[in-house]
Amino acid sequence: MEENLVEKLIGAFMCLSGVGYKTAQRYAYQVLQEDEEIANNLAATIVEARNKIKICHECGNFSSNDICEICKTRTSKIICVVKEPKDVNCIEKVKNFDCVYHVLHGCISPLDNKGPDDIRIKELLQRVATGKYSEVIVATNPDVQGEATAMYIAKLLKPLGIKVTRLAQGISMGSELEYADEVTLSRAIEARREL
Amino acid sequence: MEENLVEKLIGAFMCLSGVGYKTAQRYAYQVLQEDEEIANNLAATIVEARNKIKICHECGNFSSNDICEICKTRTSKIICVVKEPKDVNCIEKVKNFDCVYHVLHGCISPLDNKGPDDIRIKELLQRVATGKYSEVIVATNPDVQGEATAMYIAKLLKPLGIKVTRLAQGISMGSELEYADEVTLSRAIEARREL
């Protein structure tokens, strides 16, 4: 009987991505053994976040209001299109770069039955059609789905006369040539620049 | 403003052991993006488990009742002493071995200001004094604190005329001699057995 409740807690943690039985067990025993504060705070914050956080009507990022803080305060003419809300975080960490965002909430992926209508491409077209923007940077991941989505968006937007760009591909800072894969190297060579 | 709630959720997950910012961020975004069911279930189970699970009066393991299922149903004369509730799980997985448990909830560790009175040694003495048991297996971890705790318990219990044993140490099944450390190897040699 009593094992079930511990097992149920372990099972609940196993629903988190990348959490197997051993990790879930560690979390569960920690929640049971440590300060009640930690457990209650975690539970309350999950519920609070789920209830209060919605999707910004403008960019699709998470927000506690109808329009998020970034859309409300920034007047950049550059829209950066990303796959997921967490990607906004990544780009926000880049200093000296000012843009607004558009979160697609996914990429085109026929294998997962995700077509252009299942992600927020229509909303992007509407935003671009307002004429407020001069450039769209498609910052989806450089994988098959991300590339396909970028091509699709570029094909739709170019006729509207807006500049559509993609993040440069090449070798990472601090990495070694030895460990770069062939496709990355070939793109880095293609996009080589004069010193 | 709205960033704070996402950050707060990330912070709540970071309280779990071994969870850094990136992992906490993954959990947080998953909780926000996936089925509300998963999030609510996790939060509710944490609260339910914290409220309902208590410590068994007899053995100290987690239980939803005053006396846990194992103490209620088993009549073994062997007490297996372990450091933490999760260790009960580990030993329960061993087939063909029947014992009851005693969870210490810690080990003697002067560096952490944990003395014999801070763990459930007194309760162990009381149980042994009932005369219901014939053997105490001290299954604390084979580290400094675990060994010290085992020595301390053995010193207390032996005058009571009860058999006190410790788990054998040696090389693990499937491991290679090459990778065994010297202390383990030396104990394996000491405890060698005739074929």
mmCIF file of C-alpha atoms in Angstrom:
data_model
loop_
_atom_site.group_PDB
_atom_site.id
_atom_site.type_symbol
_atom_site.label_atom_id
_atom_site.label_comp_id
_atom_site.label_asym_id
_atom_site.label_seq_id
_atom_site.Cartn_x
_atom_site.Cartn_y
_atom_site.Cartn_z
ATOM 1 C CA MET A 1 0.000 0.000 0.000
ATOM 2 C CA GLU A 2 2.487 2.590 1.180
ATOM 3 C CA GLU A 3 4.976 1.698 -1.502
ATOM 4 C CA ASN A 4 2.453 2.805 -4.052
ATOM 5 C CA LEU A 5 2.549 6.441 -3.041
ATOM 6 C CA VAL A 6 6.343 6.583 -3.256
ATOM 7 C CA GLU A 7 6.166 4.712 -6.561
ATOM 8 C CA LYS A 8 3.472 7.112 -7.739
ATOM 9 C CA LEU A 9 5.736 10.060 -6.934
ATOM 10 C CA ILE A 10 8.619 8.392 -8.763
ATOM 11 C CA GLY A 11 6.296 7.814 -11.714
ATOM 12 C CA ALA A 12 5.256 11.472 -11.723
ATOM 13 C CA PHE A 13 8.891 12.574 -11.920
ATOM 14 C CA MET A 14 9.564 10.054 -14.695
ATOM 15 C CA CYS A 15 7.154 12.026 -16.897
ATOM 16 C CA LEU A 16 9.832 14.737 -17.106
ATOM 17 C CA SER A 17 11.961 14.363 -20.219
ATOM 18 C CA GLY A 18 15.244 12.547 -19.759
ATOM 19 C CA VAL A 19 14.336 11.321 -16.274
ATOM 20 C CA GLY A 20 14.666 7.562 -15.773
ATOM 21 C CA TYR A 21 13.778 5.464 -12.756
ATOM 22 C CA LYS A 22 16.957 6.124 -10.765
ATOM 23 C CA THR A 23 16.862 9.891 -11.242
ATOM 24 C CA ALA A 24 13.140 10.019 -10.480
ATOM 25 C CA GLN A 25 13.796 7.980 -7.344
ATOM 26 C CA ARG A 26 16.487 10.440 -6.262
ATOM 27 C CA TYR A 27 14.113 13.379 -6.748
ATOM 28 C CA ALA A 28 11.265 11.592 -4.981
ATOM 29 C CA TYR A 29 13.302 10.681 -1.912
ATOM 30 C CA GLN A 30 14.706 14.181 -1.789
ATOM 31 C CA VAL A 31 11.231 15.680 -1.892
ATOM 32 C CA LEU A 32 10.183 13.340 0.909
ATOM 33 C CA GLN A 33 13.251 13.772 3.075
ATOM 34 C CA GLU A 34 14.218 17.409 2.803
ATOM 35 C CA ASP A 35 12.571 20.550 3.991
ATOM 36 C CA GLU A 36 8.846 20.563 3.355
ATOM 37 C CA GLU A 37 9.378 24.093 2.001
ATOM 38 C CA ILE A 38 11.196 22.801 -1.097
ATOM 39 C CA ALA A 39 8.505 20.264 -1.941
ATOM 40 C CA ASN A 40 5.601 22.632 -1.410
ATOM 41 C CA ASN A 41 7.323 25.442 -3.270
ATOM 42 C CA LEU A 42 7.979 23.176 -6.254
ATOM 43 C CA ALA A 43 4.388 21.956 -6.341
ATOM 44 C CA ALA A 44 2.916 25.425 -5.882
ATOM 45 C CA THR A 45 5.166 26.995 -8.512
ATOM 46 C CA ILE A 46 4.268 24.325 -11.081
ATOM 47 C CA VAL A 47 0.566 24.996 -10.550
ATOM 48 C CA GLU A 48 1.024 28.770 -10.458
ATOM 49 C CA ALA A 49 3.110 28.788 -13.632
ATOM 50 C CA ARG A 50 0.654 26.544 -15.468
ATOM 51 C CA ASN A 51 -2.247 28.755 -14.459
ATOM 52 C CA LYS A 52 -0.748 32.186 -14.987
ATOM 53 C CA ILE A 53 1.584 31.802 -17.923
ATOM 54 C CA LYS A 54 -0.068 32.146 -21.315
ATOM 55 C CA ILE A 55 1.133 32.701 -24.850
ATOM 56 C CA CYS A 56 1.841 36.291 -25.971
ATOM 57 C CA HIS A 57 -0.698 37.214 -28.680
ATOM 58 C CA GLU A 58 2.000 38.970 -30.647
ATOM 59 C CA CYS A 59 5.095 36.765 -30.603
ATOM 60 C CA GLY A 60 3.931 33.471 -29.097
ATOM 61 C CA ASN A 61 6.453 33.492 -26.257
ATOM 62 C CA PHE A 62 5.414 32.616 -22.700
ATOM 63 C CA SER A 63 4.062 35.579 -20.804
ATOM 64 C CA SER A 64 1.895 36.300 -17.804
ATOM 65 C CA ASN A 65 0.079 38.993 -19.795
ATOM 66 C CA ASP A 66 -1.657 38.983 -23.164
ATOM 67 C CA ILE A 67 1.287 40.863 -24.645
ATOM 68 C CA CYS A 68 4.757 40.001 -23.359
ATOM 69 C CA GLU A 69 7.267 42.496 -21.999
ATOM 70 C CA ILE A 70 9.495 42.273 -25.071
ATOM 71 C CA CYS A 71 6.686 42.993 -27.556
ATOM 72 C CA LYS A 72 5.406 45.785 -25.327
ATOM 73 C CA THR A 73 8.692 47.649 -24.961
ATOM 74 C CA ARG A 74 10.789 47.014 -28.068
ATOM 75 C CA THR A 75 10.446 48.712 -31.423
ATOM 76 C CA SER A 76 13.035 46.738 -33.381
ATOM 77 C CA LYS A 77 12.425 46.268 -37.103
ATOM 78 C CA ILE A 78 13.975 42.794 -37.014
ATOM 79 C CA ILE A 79 11.909 39.703 -36.233
ATOM 80 C CA CYS A 80 13.838 36.671 -35.069
ATOM 81 C CA VAL A 81 11.863 33.478 -35.752
ATOM 82 C CA VAL A 82 12.597 30.627 -33.343
ATOM 83 C CA LYS A 83 11.215 27.151 -32.818
ATOM 84 C CA GLU A 84 10.505 27.231 -29.092
ATOM 85 C CA PRO A 85 10.149 29.693 -26.203
ATOM 86 C CA LYS A 86 13.447 28.558 -24.702
ATOM 87 C CA ASP A 87 15.244 29.649 -27.869
ATOM 88 C CA VAL A 88 14.180 33.230 -27.065
ATOM 89 C CA ASN A 89 16.186 32.907 -23.858
ATOM 90 C CA CYS A 90 19.250 31.782 -25.814
ATOM 91 C CA ILE A 91 19.186 34.726 -28.202
ATOM 92 C CA GLU A 92 18.402 37.190 -25.421
ATOM 93 C CA LYS A 93 21.777 36.236 -23.923
ATOM 94 C CA VAL A 94 23.574 37.693 -26.956
ATOM 95 C CA LYS A 95 24.658 41.207 -26.076
ATOM 96 C CA ASN A 96 24.364 44.169 -28.426
ATOM 97 C CA PHE A 97 21.599 42.707 -30.507
ATOM 98 C CA ASP A 98 18.108 44.049 -30.500
ATOM 99 C CA CYS A 99 15.163 42.253 -32.098
ATOM 100 C CA VAL A 100 11.652 41.097 -31.418
ATOM 101 C CA TYR A 101 10.739 37.438 -31.615
ATOM 102 C CA HIS A 102 8.290 35.111 -33.237
ATOM 103 C CA VAL A 103 7.947 31.688 -31.634
ATOM 104 C CA LEU A 104 6.710 29.006 -34.037
ATOM 105 C CA HIS A 105 6.026 26.364 -31.368
ATOM 106 C CA GLY A 106 7.470 23.619 -33.508
ATOM 107 C CA CYS A 107 8.904 23.021 -36.950
ATOM 108 C CA ILE A 108 7.486 21.479 -40.091
ATOM 109 C CA SER A 109 7.964 17.751 -39.680
ATOM 110 C CA PRO A 110 5.911 15.459 -41.949
ATOM 111 C CA LEU A 111 7.035 12.388 -40.009
ATOM 112 C CA ASP A 112 5.357 13.783 -36.876
ATOM 113 C CA ASN A 113 2.332 14.890 -38.895
ATOM 114 C CA LYS A 114 3.255 18.534 -38.396
ATOM 115 C CA GLY A 115 2.530 20.709 -41.392
ATOM 116 C CA PRO A 116 2.849 24.476 -41.908
ATOM 117 C CA ASP A 117 -0.645 24.994 -40.476
ATOM 118 C CA ASP A 118 0.291 23.373 -37.166
ATOM 119 C CA ILE A 119 2.913 25.966 -36.298
ATOM 120 C CA ARG A 120 2.564 29.745 -36.049
ATOM 121 C CA ILE A 121 3.499 30.612 -39.645
ATOM 122 C CA LYS A 122 0.160 32.271 -40.439
ATOM 123 C CA GLU A 123 0.665 34.666 -37.533
ATOM 124 C CA LEU A 124 4.165 35.471 -38.817
ATOM 125 C CA LEU A 125 2.761 36.383 -42.233
ATOM 126 C CA GLN A 126 0.203 38.655 -40.598
ATOM 127 C CA ARG A 127 2.899 40.418 -38.595
ATOM 128 C CA VAL A 128 5.119 40.888 -41.642
ATOM 129 C CA ALA A 129 2.141 42.162 -43.668
ATOM 130 C CA THR A 130 1.778 45.112 -41.279
ATOM 131 C CA GLY A 131 4.939 46.532 -42.880
ATOM 132 C CA LYS A 132 6.498 47.311 -39.509
ATOM 133 C CA TYR A 133 9.481 45.055 -40.062
ATOM 134 C CA SER A 134 12.443 45.164 -42.392
ATOM 135 C CA GLU A 135 14.077 41.795 -41.786
ATOM 136 C CA VAL A 136 13.151 38.296 -40.698
ATOM 137 C CA ILE A 137 15.949 36.143 -39.257
ATOM 138 C CA VAL A 138 14.926 32.497 -39.332
ATOM 139 C CA ALA A 139 16.774 31.082 -36.327
ATOM 140 C CA THR A 140 15.309 27.578 -36.324
ATOM 141 C CA ASN A 141 17.780 24.797 -35.494
ATOM 142 C CA PRO A 142 20.154 23.682 -38.275
ATOM 143 C CA ASP A 143 18.580 20.220 -38.496
ATOM 144 C CA VAL A 144 16.354 18.727 -41.185
ATOM 145 C CA GLN A 145 13.084 20.071 -39.748
ATOM 146 C CA GLY A 146 14.573 23.463 -38.943
ATOM 147 C CA GLU A 147 16.064 23.828 -42.420
ATOM 148 C CA ALA A 148 12.826 22.785 -44.111
ATOM 149 C CA THR A 149 10.864 25.265 -42.031
ATOM 150 C CA ALA A 150 13.337 28.018 -42.867
ATOM 151 C CA MET A 151 13.098 27.304 -46.608
ATOM 152 C CA TYR A 152 9.320 27.286 -46.423
ATOM 153 C CA ILE A 153 9.173 30.600 -44.547
ATOM 154 C CA ALA A 154 11.673 32.204 -46.934
ATOM 155 C CA LYS A 155 9.588 31.111 -49.943
ATOM 156 C CA LEU A 156 6.457 32.678 -48.406
ATOM 157 C CA LEU A 157 8.055 35.926 -47.278
ATOM 158 C CA LYS A 158 10.324 36.847 -50.163
ATOM 159 C CA PRO A 159 7.436 37.836 -52.487
ATOM 160 C CA LEU A 160 6.427 40.371 -49.800
ATOM 161 C CA GLY A 161 9.717 42.153 -50.413
ATOM 162 C CA ILE A 162 11.149 41.623 -46.954
ATOM 163 C CA LYS A 163 14.741 40.583 -46.291
ATOM 164 C CA VAL A 164 14.866 36.994 -45.005
ATOM 165 C CA THR A 165 18.095 35.767 -43.422
ATOM 166 C CA ARG A 166 19.347 32.656 -41.664
ATOM 167 C CA LEU A 167 21.942 32.306 -38.896
ATOM 168 C CA ALA A 168 25.420 31.606 -40.292
ATOM 169 C CA GLN A 169 26.714 28.076 -40.015
ATOM 170 C CA GLY A 170 30.336 27.225 -39.343
ATOM 171 C CA ILE A 171 32.659 25.911 -36.692
ATOM 172 C CA SER A 172 32.020 26.902 -33.069
ATOM 173 C CA MET A 173 34.293 29.190 -31.074
ATOM 174 C CA GLY A 174 36.834 27.180 -29.135
ATOM 175 C CA SER A 175 36.163 23.947 -30.985
ATOM 176 C CA GLU A 176 38.741 21.975 -32.956
ATOM 177 C CA LEU A 177 38.653 21.291 -36.688
ATOM 178 C CA GLU A 178 39.298 17.629 -35.938
ATOM 179 C CA TYR A 179 35.898 17.268 -34.300
ATOM 180 C CA ALA A 180 33.815 19.294 -36.751
ATOM 181 C CA ASP A 181 31.578 17.174 -38.980
ATOM 182 C CA GLU A 182 31.906 17.310 -42.772
ATOM 183 C CA VAL A 183 28.703 19.216 -43.456
ATOM 184 C CA THR A 184 29.589 21.927 -40.924
ATOM 185 C CA LEU A 185 33.113 22.176 -42.347
ATOM 186 C CA SER A 186 31.840 22.383 -45.903
ATOM 187 C CA ARG A 187 29.438 25.191 -44.920
ATOM 188 C CA ALA A 188 32.218 26.969 -43.043
ATOM 189 C CA ILE A 189 34.383 26.817 -46.161
ATOM 190 C CA GLU A 190 31.574 28.052 -48.403
ATOM 191 C CA ALA A 191 30.939 30.997 -46.117
ATOM 192 C CA ARG A 192 34.632 31.804 -45.581
ATOM 193 C CA ARG A 193 35.405 35.484 -45.219
ATOM 194 C CA GLU A 194 38.357 37.636 -46.109
ATOM 195 C CA LEU A 195 40.618 38.865 -43.290
ATOM 196 C CA MET B 1 7.577 40.604 -15.067
ATOM 197 C CA GLU B 2 6.554 37.501 -16.976
ATOM 198 C CA GLU B 3 10.095 36.226 -17.163
ATOM 199 C CA ASN B 4 10.090 36.022 -13.396
ATOM 200 C CA LEU B 5 7.481 33.292 -13.216
ATOM 201 C CA VAL B 6 9.355 31.088 -15.689
ATOM 202 C CA GLU B 7 12.582 31.849 -13.820
ATOM 203 C CA LYS B 8 10.846 31.055 -10.540
ATOM 204 C CA LEU B 9 9.765 27.677 -11.914
ATOM 205 C CA ILE B 10 13.310 27.013 -13.129
ATOM 206 C CA GLY B 11 14.575 27.965 -9.677
ATOM 207 C CA ALA B 12 12.127 25.587 -8.008
ATOM 208 C CA PHE B 13 13.399 22.702 -10.147
ATOM 209 C CA MET B 14 17.007 23.661 -9.398
ATOM 210 C CA CYS B 15 16.348 22.807 -5.737
ATOM 211 C CA LEU B 16 16.316 19.139 -6.782
ATOM 212 C CA SER B 17 19.701 17.509 -6.292
ATOM 213 C CA GLY B 18 21.901 17.330 -9.348
ATOM 214 C CA VAL B 19 19.704 19.674 -11.356
ATOM 215 C CA GLY B 20 21.514 22.661 -12.856
ATOM 216 C CA TYR B 21 20.111 25.592 -14.793
ATOM 217 C CA LYS B 22 19.878 23.864 -18.168
ATOM 218 C CA THR B 23 18.153 20.756 -16.832
ATOM 219 C CA ALA B 24 15.784 22.849 -14.716
ATOM 220 C CA GLN B 25 15.003 24.934 -17.793
ATOM 221 C CA ARG B 26 14.207 21.781 -19.765
ATOM 222 C CA TYR B 27 11.850 20.563 -17.030
ATOM 223 C CA ALA B 28 10.222 23.986 -16.684
ATOM 224 C CA TYR B 29 9.535 24.398 -20.393
ATOM 225 C CA GLN B 30 8.244 20.850 -20.569
ATOM 226 C CA VAL B 31 5.856 21.490 -17.704
ATOM 227 C CA LEU B 32 4.659 24.657 -19.451
ATOM 228 C CA GLN B 33 4.369 23.199 -22.929
ATOM 229 C CA GLU B 34 3.089 19.685 -22.502
ATOM 230 C CA ASP B 35 -0.222 18.344 -21.354
ATOM 231 C CA GLU B 36 -1.563 20.165 -18.323
ATOM 232 C CA GLU B 37 -2.246 16.684 -16.900
ATOM 233 C CA ILE B 38 1.472 15.978 -16.415
ATOM 234 C CA ALA B 39 2.126 19.259 -14.609
ATOM 235 C CA ASN B 40 -0.886 19.027 -12.336
ATOM 236 C CA ASN B 41 -0.261 15.376 -11.588
ATOM 237 C CA LEU B 42 3.344 16.086 -10.615
ATOM 238 C CA ALA B 43 2.349 18.984 -8.359
ATOM 239 C CA ALA B 44 -0.528 17.087 -6.760
ATOM 240 C CA THR B 45 1.546 13.949 -6.174
ATOM 241 C CA ILE B 46 4.334 15.932 -4.503
ATOM 242 C CA VAL B 47 1.843 17.508 -2.101
ATOM 243 C CA GLU B 48 -0.023 14.245 -1.518
ATOM 244 C CA ALA B 49 3.170 12.306 -0.857
ATOM 245 C CA ARG B 50 4.501 14.968 1.533
ATOM 246 C CA ASN B 51 1.226 14.983 3.433
ATOM 247 C CA LYS B 52 0.460 11.290 3.601
ATOM 248 C CA ILE B 53 3.829 9.601 3.836
ATOM 249 C CA LYS B 54 5.210 9.367 7.344
ATOM 250 C CA ILE B 55 7.934 7.376 9.021
ATOM 251 C CA CYS B 56 7.125 3.833 10.187
ATOM 252 C CA HIS B 57 7.296 3.777 14.019
ATOM 253 C CA GLU B 58 9.000 0.414 13.924
ATOM 254 C CA CYS B 59 11.636 0.533 11.182
ATOM 255 C CA GLY B 60 11.800 4.183 10.141
ATOM 256 C CA ASN B 61 11.039 3.534 6.478
ATOM 257 C CA PHE B 62 8.552 5.690 4.575
ATOM 258 C CA SER B 63 4.995 4.508 4.991
ATOM 259 C CA SER B 64 1.473 5.848 4.648
ATOM 260 C CA ASN B 65 0.548 4.158 7.927
ATOM 261 C CA ASP B 66 2.061 4.245 11.404
ATOM 262 C CA ILE B 67 3.485 0.779 10.833
ATOM 263 C CA CYS B 68 4.713 -0.057 7.338
ATOM 264 C CA GLU B 69 3.634 -3.062 5.300
ATOM 265 C CA ILE B 70 6.946 -4.873 5.790
ATOM 266 C CA CYS B 71 6.927 -4.561 9.598
ATOM 267 C CA LYS B 72 3.268 -5.550 9.669
ATOM 268 C CA THR B 73 3.578 -8.727 7.611
ATOM 269 C CA ARG B 74 7.090 -10.142 8.116
ATOM 270 C CA THR B 75 8.328 -12.164 11.039
ATOM 271 C CA SER B 76 11.993 -12.475 10.069
ATOM 272 C CA LYS B 77 14.536 -12.685 12.895
ATOM 273 C CA ILE B 78 17.084 -10.717 10.876
ATOM 274 C CA ILE B 79 17.206 -6.910 10.986
ATOM 275 C CA CYS B 80 18.965 -5.231 8.096
ATOM 276 C CA VAL B 81 20.202 -1.764 9.120
ATOM 277 C CA VAL B 82 20.426 0.741 6.251
ATOM 278 C CA LYS B 83 21.267 4.404 5.982
ATOM 279 C CA GLU B 84 18.297 5.665 3.982
ATOM 280 C CA PRO B 85 14.807 4.614 2.893
ATOM 281 C CA LYS B 86 15.954 4.128 -0.685
ATOM 282 C CA ASP B 87 18.413 1.467 0.471
ATOM 283 C CA VAL B 88 15.420 -0.624 1.579
ATOM 284 C CA ASN B 89 14.324 -0.628 -2.049
ATOM 285 C CA CYS B 90 17.758 -1.861 -3.142
ATOM 286 C CA ILE B 91 17.802 -4.800 -0.731
ATOM 287 C CA GLU B 92 14.179 -5.667 -1.445
ATOM 288 C CA LYS B 93 15.256 -6.343 -5.036
ATOM 289 C CA VAL B 94 17.440 -9.244 -3.865
ATOM 290 C CA LYS B 95 15.466 -12.443 -4.341
ATOM 291 C CA ASN B 96 15.359 -15.263 -1.784
ATOM 292 C CA PHE B 97 16.272 -13.119 1.175
ATOM 293 C CA ASP B 98 13.872 -12.304 3.936
ATOM 294 C CA CYS B 99 14.541 -9.673 6.584
ATOM 295 C CA VAL B 100 12.999 -6.680 8.282
ATOM 296 C CA TYR B 101 14.665 -3.299 8.120
ATOM 297 C CA HIS B 102 15.873 -0.514 10.314
ATOM 298 C CA VAL B 103 16.446 2.824 8.600
ATOM 299 C CA LEU B 104 18.962 5.048 10.399
ATOM 300 C CA HIS B 105 18.205 8.212 8.401
ATOM 301 C CA GLY B 106 21.860 9.099 8.165
ATOM 302 C CA CYS B 107 25.257 7.927 9.323
ATOM 303 C CA ILE B 108 27.600 9.141 12.051
ATOM 304 C CA SER B 109 29.554 11.980 10.487
ATOM 305 C CA PRO B 110 31.375 14.356 12.847
ATOM 306 C CA LEU B 111 32.215 16.705 9.969
ATOM 307 C CA ASP B 112 28.492 17.277 9.383
ATOM 308 C CA ASN B 113 27.835 17.515 13.116
ATOM 309 C CA LYS B 114 25.982 14.208 13.071
ATOM 310 C CA GLY B 115 26.540 12.103 16.148
ATOM 311 C CA PRO B 116 25.012 8.771 17.250
ATOM 312 C CA ASP B 117 22.072 10.603 18.823
ATOM 313 C CA ASP B 118 21.113 12.237 15.542
ATOM 314 C CA ILE B 119 20.349 8.958 13.796
ATOM 315 C CA ARG B 120 17.970 6.175 14.823
ATOM 316 C CA ILE B 121 20.446 4.068 16.826
ATOM 317 C CA LYS B 122 18.503 4.332 20.112
ATOM 318 C CA GLU B 123 15.444 2.881 18.379
ATOM 319 C CA LEU B 124 17.572 0.035 17.020
ATOM 320 C CA LEU B 125 18.768 -0.823 20.544
ATOM 321 C CA GLN B 126 15.195 -0.851 21.787
ATOM 322 C CA ARG B 127 14.142 -3.212 19.012
ATOM 323 C CA VAL B 128 17.070 -5.562 19.644
ATOM 324 C CA ALA B 129 16.356 -5.482 23.402
ATOM 325 C CA THR B 130 12.946 -7.049 22.764
ATOM 326 C CA GLY B 131 14.797 -10.294 22.045
ATOM 327 C CA LYS B 132 12.772 -10.925 18.881
ATOM 328 C CA TYR B 133 15.810 -10.863 16.622
ATOM 329 C CA SER B 134 18.780 -13.146 16.181
ATOM 330 C CA GLU B 135 20.970 -11.169 13.764
ATOM 331 C CA VAL B 136 21.653 -7.585 12.781
ATOM 332 C CA ILE B 137 23.145 -7.003 9.321
ATOM 333 C CA VAL B 138 24.675 -3.536 9.162
ATOM 334 C CA ALA B 139 24.234 -2.640 5.504
ATOM 335 C CA THR B 140 25.443 0.965 5.617
ATOM 336 C CA ASN B 141 27.548 2.079 2.650
ATOM 337 C CA PRO B 142 31.210 0.984 2.585
ATOM 338 C CA ASP B 143 32.470 4.562 2.939
ATOM 339 C CA VAL B 144 34.073 6.293 5.938
ATOM 340 C CA GLN B 145 30.791 7.323 7.568
ATOM 341 C CA GLY B 146 29.116 4.003 6.860
ATOM 342 C CA GLU B 147 32.040 2.032 8.268
ATOM 343 C CA ALA B 148 32.219 4.200 11.392
ATOM 344 C CA THR B 149 28.503 3.788 11.957
ATOM 345 C CA ALA B 150 28.781 0.022 11.511
ATOM 346 C CA MET B 151 31.651 -0.219 14.029
ATOM 347 C CA TYR B 152 29.714 1.886 16.523
ATOM 348 C CA ILE B 153 26.569 -0.219 16.189
ATOM 349 C CA ALA B 154 28.549 -3.458 16.478
ATOM 350 C CA LYS B 155 30.216 -2.221 19.681
ATOM 351 C CA LEU B 156 26.830 -1.398 21.205
ATOM 352 C CA LEU B 157 25.059 -4.569 20.163
ATOM 353 C CA LYS B 158 27.632 -7.280 20.776
ATOM 354 C CA PRO B 159 27.331 -7.091 24.605
ATOM 355 C CA LEU B 160 23.629 -7.897 24.115
ATOM 356 C CA GLY B 161 24.659 -11.264 22.720
ATOM 357 C CA ILE B 162 23.228 -10.745 19.246
ATOM 358 C CA LYS B 163 25.037 -11.680 16.031
ATOM 359 C CA VAL B 164 26.146 -8.535 14.181
ATOM 360 C CA THR B 165 27.251 -8.902 10.563
ATOM 361 C CA ARG B 166 28.307 -6.639 7.735
ATOM 362 C CA LEU B 167 27.837 -7.067 3.976
ATOM 363 C CA ALA B 168 30.834 -8.752 2.349
ATOM 364 C CA GLN B 169 33.189 -6.574 0.390
ATOM 365 C CA GLY B 170 34.928 -7.711 -2.756
ATOM 366 C CA ILE B 171 34.912 -7.283 -6.500
ATOM 367 C CA SER B 172 31.570 -6.819 -8.280
ATOM 368 C CA MET B 173 30.045 -9.365 -10.624
ATOM 369 C CA GLY B 174 31.022 -8.661 -14.201
ATOM 370 C CA SER B 175 33.768 -6.198 -13.278
ATOM 371 C CA GLU B 176 37.425 -6.563 -14.216
ATOM 372 C CA LEU B 177 40.325 -6.914 -11.787
ATOM 373 C CA GLU B 178 42.124 -4.180 -13.665
ATOM 374 C CA TYR B 179 39.568 -1.603 -12.548
ATOM 375 C CA ALA B 180 39.145 -2.683 -8.916
ATOM 376 C CA ASP B 181 40.791 -0.323 -6.408
ATOM 377 C CA GLU B 182 43.453 -1.590 -4.018
ATOM 378 C CA VAL B 183 41.323 -1.513 -0.866
ATOM 379 C CA THR B 184 38.551 -3.502 -2.512
ATOM 380 C CA LEU B 185 41.059 -6.003 -3.909
ATOM 381 C CA SER B 186 42.774 -6.384 -0.550
ATOM 382 C CA ARG B 187 39.415 -7.056 1.142
ATOM 383 C CA ALA B 188 38.485 -9.507 -1.595
ATOM 384 C CA ILE B 189 41.744 -11.380 -0.997
ATOM 385 C CA GLU B 190 41.260 -11.383 2.783
ATOM 386 C CA ALA B 191 37.759 -12.786 2.401
ATOM 387 C CA ARG B 192 38.729 -15.338 -0.307
ATOM 388 C CA ARG B 193 36.839 -18.606 -0.133
ATOM 389 C CA GLU B 194 37.700 -22.176 -1.035
ATOM 390 C CA LEU B 195 36.184 -23.667 -4.184
#
